[in-house]
PDB file of C-alpha atoms in Angstrom:
ATOM      1  CA  ALA A   1      -8.395   3.439  -0.679  1.00  0.00           C
ATOM      2  CA  ILE A   2     -10.033   0.486  -0.067  1.00  0.00           C
ATOM      3  CA  VAL A   3     -10.894  -0.290   3.683  1.00  0.00           C
ATOM      4  CA  PHE A   4     -11.820  -3.164   5.116  1.00  0.00           C
ATOM      5  CA  HIS A   5     -14.423  -2.602   7.931  1.00  0.00           C
ATOM      6  CA  GLY A   6     -14.852  -6.789   8.591  1.00  0.00           C
ATOM      7  CA  PRO A   7     -15.836  -9.906   6.834  1.00  0.00           C
ATOM      8  CA  TYR A   8     -17.542  -9.503   3.678  1.00  0.00           C
ATOM      9  CA  ASP A   9     -17.153  -5.458   4.187  1.00  0.00           C
ATOM     10  CA  VAL A  10     -14.967  -3.187   2.330  1.00  0.00           C
ATOM     11  CA  ARG A  11     -15.277  -0.238   1.340  1.00  0.00           C
ATOM     12  CA  VAL A  12     -13.775   2.394  -1.065  1.00  0.00           C
ATOM     13  CA  GLU A  13     -12.653   5.617   0.813  1.00  0.00           C
ATOM     14  CA  THR A  14     -11.443   8.794   0.964  1.00  0.00           C
ATOM     15  CA  VAL A  15      -7.953   8.540   3.643  1.00  0.00           C
ATOM     16  CA  ALA A  16      -5.115  11.057   4.995  1.00  0.00           C
ATOM     17  CA  ASP A  17      -2.506  11.125   2.074  1.00  0.00           C
ATOM     18  CA  ALA A  18       0.513   9.349   3.521  1.00  0.00           C
ATOM     19  CA  GLY A  19       3.833  10.935   4.707  1.00  0.00           C
ATOM     20  CA  LEU A  20       7.342  10.259   4.840  1.00  0.00           C
ATOM     21  CA  ARG A  21       7.510   7.539   8.101  1.00  0.00           C
ATOM     22  CA  ASP A  22      11.633   7.756   8.672  1.00  0.00           C
ATOM     23  CA  ALA A  23      14.496   8.190   6.542  1.00  0.00           C
ATOM     24  CA  ARG A  24      14.004   4.953   4.280  1.00  0.00           C
ATOM     25  CA  SER A  25      10.583   5.547   3.636  1.00  0.00           C
ATOM     26  CA  ALA A  26       9.057   6.515   0.245  1.00  0.00           C
ATOM     27  CA  VAL A  27       5.895   8.615  -0.433  1.00  0.00           C
ATOM     28  CA  VAL A  28       3.945   6.706  -3.779  1.00  0.00           C
ATOM     29  CA  ARG A  29       0.900   8.555  -5.504  1.00  0.00           C
ATOM     30  CA  VAL A  30      -0.880   5.082  -6.302  1.00  0.00           C
ATOM     31  CA  THR A  31      -2.036   5.533 -10.086  1.00  0.00           C
ATOM     32  CA  LYS A  32      -3.986   1.702 -10.428  1.00  0.00           C
ATOM     33  CA  ALA A  33      -3.846  -0.643  -7.388  1.00  0.00           C
ATOM     34  CA  SER A  34      -6.100  -3.880  -6.557  1.00  0.00           C
ATOM     35  CA  ILE A  35      -6.279  -6.289  -3.849  1.00  0.00           C
ATOM     36  CA  CYS A  36      -4.539  -9.919  -3.968  1.00  0.00           C
ATOM     37  CA  GLY A  37      -5.531 -12.903  -3.026  1.00  0.00           C
ATOM     38  CA  SER A  38      -3.995 -12.843   0.349  1.00  0.00           C
ATOM     39  CA  ASP A  39      -6.631  -9.283   0.988  1.00  0.00           C
ATOM     40  CA  LEU A  40      -9.292 -12.156   0.040  1.00  0.00           C
ATOM     41  CA  HIS A  41      -8.259 -13.744   3.101  1.00  0.00           C
ATOM     42  CA  LEU A  42      -9.348 -10.764   5.492  1.00  0.00           C
ATOM     43  CA  VAL A  43     -12.536 -10.410   3.308  1.00  0.00           C
ATOM     44  CA  HIS A  44     -13.897 -13.923   3.987  1.00  0.00           C
ATOM     45  CA  GLY A  45     -12.594 -13.519   7.361  1.00  0.00           C
ATOM     46  CA  THR A  46     -10.546 -16.591   7.458  1.00  0.00           C
ATOM     47  CA  VAL A  47      -7.912 -14.213   8.566  1.00  0.00           C
ATOM     48  CA  PRO A  48      -8.344 -11.391  11.368  1.00  0.00           C
ATOM     49  CA  ALA A  49      -7.652  -7.678  10.323  1.00  0.00           C
ATOM     50  CA  ILE A  50      -8.279  -4.500  12.526  1.00  0.00           C
ATOM     51  CA  PRO A  51     -11.209  -2.652  10.963  1.00  0.00           C
ATOM     52  CA  GLY A  52     -10.290   0.582   9.676  1.00  0.00           C
ATOM     53  CA  THR A  53      -6.943  -1.130   7.451  1.00  0.00           C
ATOM     54  CA  VAL A  54      -6.626  -0.075   3.941  1.00  0.00           C
ATOM     55  CA  ILE A  55      -6.026  -3.384   1.691  1.00  0.00           C
ATOM     56  CA  GLY A  56      -4.702  -3.672  -1.397  1.00  0.00           C
ATOM     57  CA  HIS A  57      -0.943  -3.985  -1.539  1.00  0.00           C
ATOM     58  CA  GLU A  58      -0.274  -4.298  -4.718  1.00  0.00           C
ATOM     59  CA  CYS A  59       0.015  -1.339  -7.088  1.00  0.00           C
ATOM     60  CA  VAL A  60       1.938   0.975  -9.286  1.00  0.00           C
ATOM     61  CA  GLY A  61       2.597   4.534  -9.199  1.00  0.00           C
ATOM     62  CA  VAL A  62       4.547   7.788  -9.466  1.00  0.00           C
ATOM     63  CA  VAL A  63       7.474   8.596  -6.095  1.00  0.00           C
ATOM     64  CA  GLU A  64       6.269  11.262  -4.649  1.00  0.00           C
ATOM     65  CA  ASP A  65       8.681  12.273  -1.984  1.00  0.00           C
ATOM     66  CA  VAL A  66      11.980  10.011  -0.880  1.00  0.00           C
ATOM     67  CA  GLY A  67      13.290  10.281   3.328  1.00  0.00           C
ATOM     68  CA  THR A  68      17.239  11.091   2.984  1.00  0.00           C
ATOM     69  CA  ASP A  69      18.508   7.871   3.209  1.00  0.00           C
ATOM     70  CA  VAL A  70      16.729   6.417   0.437  1.00  0.00           C
ATOM     71  CA  ARG A  71      19.392   5.659  -2.858  1.00  0.00           C
ATOM     72  CA  ARG A  72      17.446   4.161  -5.634  1.00  0.00           C
ATOM     73  CA  PHE A  73      14.450   6.242  -6.047  1.00  0.00           C
ATOM     74  CA  ARG A  74      13.914  10.076  -6.726  1.00  0.00           C
ATOM     75  CA  LYS A  75      10.589  11.917  -6.945  1.00  0.00           C
ATOM     76  CA  GLY A  76       9.157  11.247 -10.281  1.00  0.00           C
ATOM     77  CA  ASP A  77       9.954   7.534 -10.929  1.00  0.00           C
ATOM     78  CA  ARG A  78       7.314   5.045 -11.833  1.00  0.00           C
ATOM     79  CA  VAL A  79       7.641   2.235  -9.440  1.00  0.00           C
ATOM     80  CA  ILE A  80       5.641  -1.138  -8.860  1.00  0.00           C
ATOM     81  CA  GLY A  81       4.609  -2.048  -5.118  1.00  0.00           C
ATOM     82  CA  HIS A  82       4.977  -6.084  -5.002  1.00  0.00           C
ATOM     83  CA  GLY A  83       3.292  -8.090  -2.651  1.00  0.00           C
ATOM     84  CA  VAL A  84       6.329 -10.041  -1.512  1.00  0.00           C
ATOM     85  CA  ILE A  85       9.362  -8.226   0.048  1.00  0.00           C
ATOM     86  CA  GLY A  86      12.684 -10.475  -0.526  1.00  0.00           C
ATOM     87  CA  CYS A  87      14.754  -9.085   1.616  1.00  0.00           C
ATOM     88  CA  GLY A  88      12.203  -9.348   4.687  1.00  0.00           C
ATOM     89  CA  ASP A  89      12.680  -5.676   5.871  1.00  0.00           C
TER      90      ASP A  89
END
């Protein structure tokens, strides 16, 4: 993961594997990722962020697990994690 430690201090680190948060969540094994322009605001110190925050919210990957309320995706699906969530949820 790309971990923010402070302005101009980001590092590639090993972090704990994600798990399902609730019945509406999914776990995606990221195969490719990048930081986004919005992440650069954190890096440059123009937007505050908590040290230890994992950045790089745009990715592609494979669904590893889904919650019981997830209907449109299943394990093994290839997906993209877009930087904008249109529904706001």
